Amino acid sequence: MHINNIADLVFFQNGMLEPWFHGKSLGDADQVLAYFAAIAISKLGEPPIDGKTATNPEGLTAAFGKWASAVAARLNAGGLSCKVFSLAAELAAAAAEKGIAFENGMEDRLYAYSRAVAHFPTVVKEFKWRNGWFYSLSEKAIAEGNPDPCPLHTAWPKELKVV
């Protein structure tokens, strides 16, 4: 197998691989913390066992990085749950530009809110005043030769042709 771009790799794991990633210069690697049992525990031909518990009925599997949403969609299509923890963390980190620090559990609160308003249609025509500031931070960082502080937030509007 030939890999054209190492940034397109997604690592599935069920443990802490952060030191290994940094040792291989893969500190920003896309990751999936997998809480499901497939072939190893399930019987051949049976569906995989999802990582849903009484305290986490939404499931425990989580994805992070550029391909997190695509991975979650594929897992969901196979009957498995998967949370995406990438964009909210990026935006919180970028908010530090204004000296804003979020309390612990910010991602959980944002996801709870998004589930509460899931019926509300979101529109990208409001991009400039809802997300434009974050996008301008990315443009500024890139222009100065620095890494993009919100790479997902920069890529997704481009895919939607909003910017």
Short mmCIF file of N, CA, C and O in Angstrom, two decimals, residues 87 91-92 94-95 100 102 110 113-114 117 120-137 150 153 157 162-163:
data_model
loop_
_atom_site.label_atom_id
_atom_site.label_comp_id
_atom_site.label_asym_id
_atom_site.label_seq_id
_atom_site.Cartn_x
_atom_site.Cartn_y
_atom_site.Cartn_z
N LEU A 87 -13.64 19.71 16.35
CA LEU A 87 -13.88 21.12 16.07
C LEU A 87 -14.05 21.94 17.34
O LEU A 87 -13.50 23.04 17.45
N LEU A 91 -11.85 25.31 18.39
CA LEU A 91 -12.42 26.63 18.60
C LEU A 91 -12.12 27.14 20.00
O LEU A 91 -11.86 28.33 20.19
N ALA A 92 -12.14 26.25 20.98
CA ALA A 92 -11.81 26.65 22.35
C ALA A 92 -10.35 27.10 22.43
O ALA A 92 -10.04 28.09 23.09
N ALA A 94 -8.59 28.35 19.98
CA ALA A 94 -8.47 29.62 19.28
C ALA A 94 -9.02 30.77 20.10
O ALA A 94 -8.54 31.90 20.00
N ALA A 95 -10.02 30.51 20.92
CA ALA A 95 -10.61 31.56 21.75
C ALA A 95 -9.59 32.13 22.73
O ALA A 95 -9.75 33.25 23.22
N ILE A 100 -9.87 34.03 26.44
CA ILE A 100 -11.04 33.27 26.90
C ILE A 100 -10.61 31.85 27.22
O ILE A 100 -9.99 31.18 26.40
N PHE A 102 -12.27 28.23 28.66
CA PHE A 102 -13.52 27.55 28.96
C PHE A 102 -13.36 26.63 30.16
O PHE A 102 -12.28 26.10 30.41
N LEU A 110 -21.34 21.63 24.80
CA LEU A 110 -21.65 21.98 23.42
C LEU A 110 -22.39 20.85 22.71
O LEU A 110 -23.34 21.11 21.96
N TYR A 113 -25.94 20.76 23.93
CA TYR A 113 -26.71 21.83 23.30
C TYR A 113 -27.05 21.47 21.86
O TYR A 113 -28.19 21.66 21.42
N SER A 114 -26.08 20.95 21.11
CA SER A 114 -26.36 20.61 19.71
C SER A 114 -27.42 19.53 19.60
O SER A 114 -28.23 19.55 18.67
N VAL A 117 -30.91 21.20 20.13
CA VAL A 117 -31.41 22.00 19.02
C VAL A 117 -31.22 21.29 17.67
O VAL A 117 -31.16 21.93 16.64
N PHE A 120 -33.27 22.30 14.67
CA PHE A 120 -33.10 23.63 14.11
C PHE A 120 -32.16 23.58 12.92
O PHE A 120 -31.02 23.14 13.05
N PRO A 121 -32.63 24.02 11.74
CA PRO A 121 -31.74 23.96 10.57
C PRO A 121 -30.65 25.03 10.65
O PRO A 121 -30.94 26.22 10.80
N THR A 122 -29.42 24.60 10.57
CA THR A 122 -28.32 25.57 10.58
C THR A 122 -28.03 25.98 9.15
O THR A 122 -28.27 25.23 8.20
N VAL A 123 -27.53 27.18 8.99
CA VAL A 123 -27.26 27.69 7.65
C VAL A 123 -25.87 28.29 7.62
O VAL A 123 -25.41 28.87 8.60
N VAL A 124 -25.23 28.15 6.48
CA VAL A 124 -23.88 28.70 6.36
C VAL A 124 -23.89 30.16 5.93
O VAL A 124 -22.86 30.80 5.94
N LYS A 125 -25.08 30.71 5.59
CA LYS A 125 -25.12 32.12 5.22
C LYS A 125 -24.76 33.02 6.39
O LYS A 125 -24.42 34.18 6.21
N GLU A 126 -24.82 32.50 7.59
CA GLU A 126 -24.46 33.25 8.79
C GLU A 126 -22.99 33.05 9.16
O GLU A 126 -22.56 33.45 10.24
N PHE A 127 -22.22 32.47 8.27
CA PHE A 127 -20.83 32.12 8.56
C PHE A 127 -20.02 33.33 9.02
O PHE A 127 -19.29 33.24 10.00
N LYS A 128 -20.16 34.46 8.33
CA LYS A 128 -19.32 35.61 8.62
C LYS A 128 -19.43 36.05 10.09
O LYS A 128 -18.43 36.29 10.74
N TRP A 129 -20.62 36.14 10.62
CA TRP A 129 -20.75 36.62 12.00
C TRP A 129 -20.76 35.51 13.02
O TRP A 129 -20.59 35.76 14.20
N ARG A 130 -20.95 34.26 12.62
CA ARG A 130 -20.91 33.16 13.58
C ARG A 130 -19.51 32.54 13.68
O ARG A 130 -19.04 32.21 14.74
N ASN A 131 -18.88 32.35 12.53
CA ASN A 131 -17.61 31.64 12.51
C ASN A 131 -16.48 32.42 11.85
O ASN A 131 -15.35 31.97 11.84
N GLY A 132 -16.80 33.57 11.31
CA GLY A 132 -15.81 34.34 10.57
C GLY A 132 -14.59 34.73 11.40
O GLY A 132 -13.47 34.76 10.90
N TRP A 133 -14.81 35.04 12.68
CA TRP A 133 -13.69 35.44 13.53
C TRP A 133 -12.67 34.30 13.66
O TRP A 133 -11.47 34.52 13.56
N PHE A 134 -13.17 33.08 13.85
CA PHE A 134 -12.26 31.93 13.95
C PHE A 134 -11.51 31.73 12.63
O PHE A 134 -10.32 31.46 12.62
N TYR A 135 -12.23 31.89 11.53
CA TYR A 135 -11.60 31.74 10.22
C TYR A 135 -10.53 32.80 10.01
O TYR A 135 -9.46 32.52 9.47
N SER A 136 -10.78 34.03 10.48
CA SER A 136 -9.79 35.10 10.33
C SER A 136 -8.53 34.80 11.15
O SER A 136 -7.42 35.16 10.76
N LEU A 137 -8.69 34.14 12.32
CA LEU A 137 -7.51 33.73 13.10
C LEU A 137 -6.64 32.77 12.30
O LEU A 137 -5.41 32.86 12.31
N CYS A 150 -7.01 26.22 13.76
CA CYS A 150 -8.33 25.57 13.58
C CYS A 150 -8.39 24.88 12.22
O CYS A 150 -9.19 25.26 11.36
N HIS A 153 -11.86 23.72 11.10
CA HIS A 153 -12.73 24.87 10.88
C HIS A 153 -12.35 25.62 9.61
O HIS A 153 -13.18 26.29 9.01
N PRO A 157 -15.43 24.91 5.80
CA PRO A 157 -16.08 25.96 4.99
C PRO A 157 -15.58 25.96 3.56
O PRO A 157 -16.33 26.28 2.63
N VAL A 162 -18.04 28.07 1.23
CA VAL A 162 -18.55 29.24 1.97
C VAL A 162 -17.52 30.36 1.91
O VAL A 162 -17.88 31.54 1.95
N VAL A 163 -16.26 30.01 1.83
CA VAL A 163 -15.19 31.01 1.77
C VAL A 163 -14.40 30.84 0.49
O VAL A 163 -14.43 29.85 -0.15
#
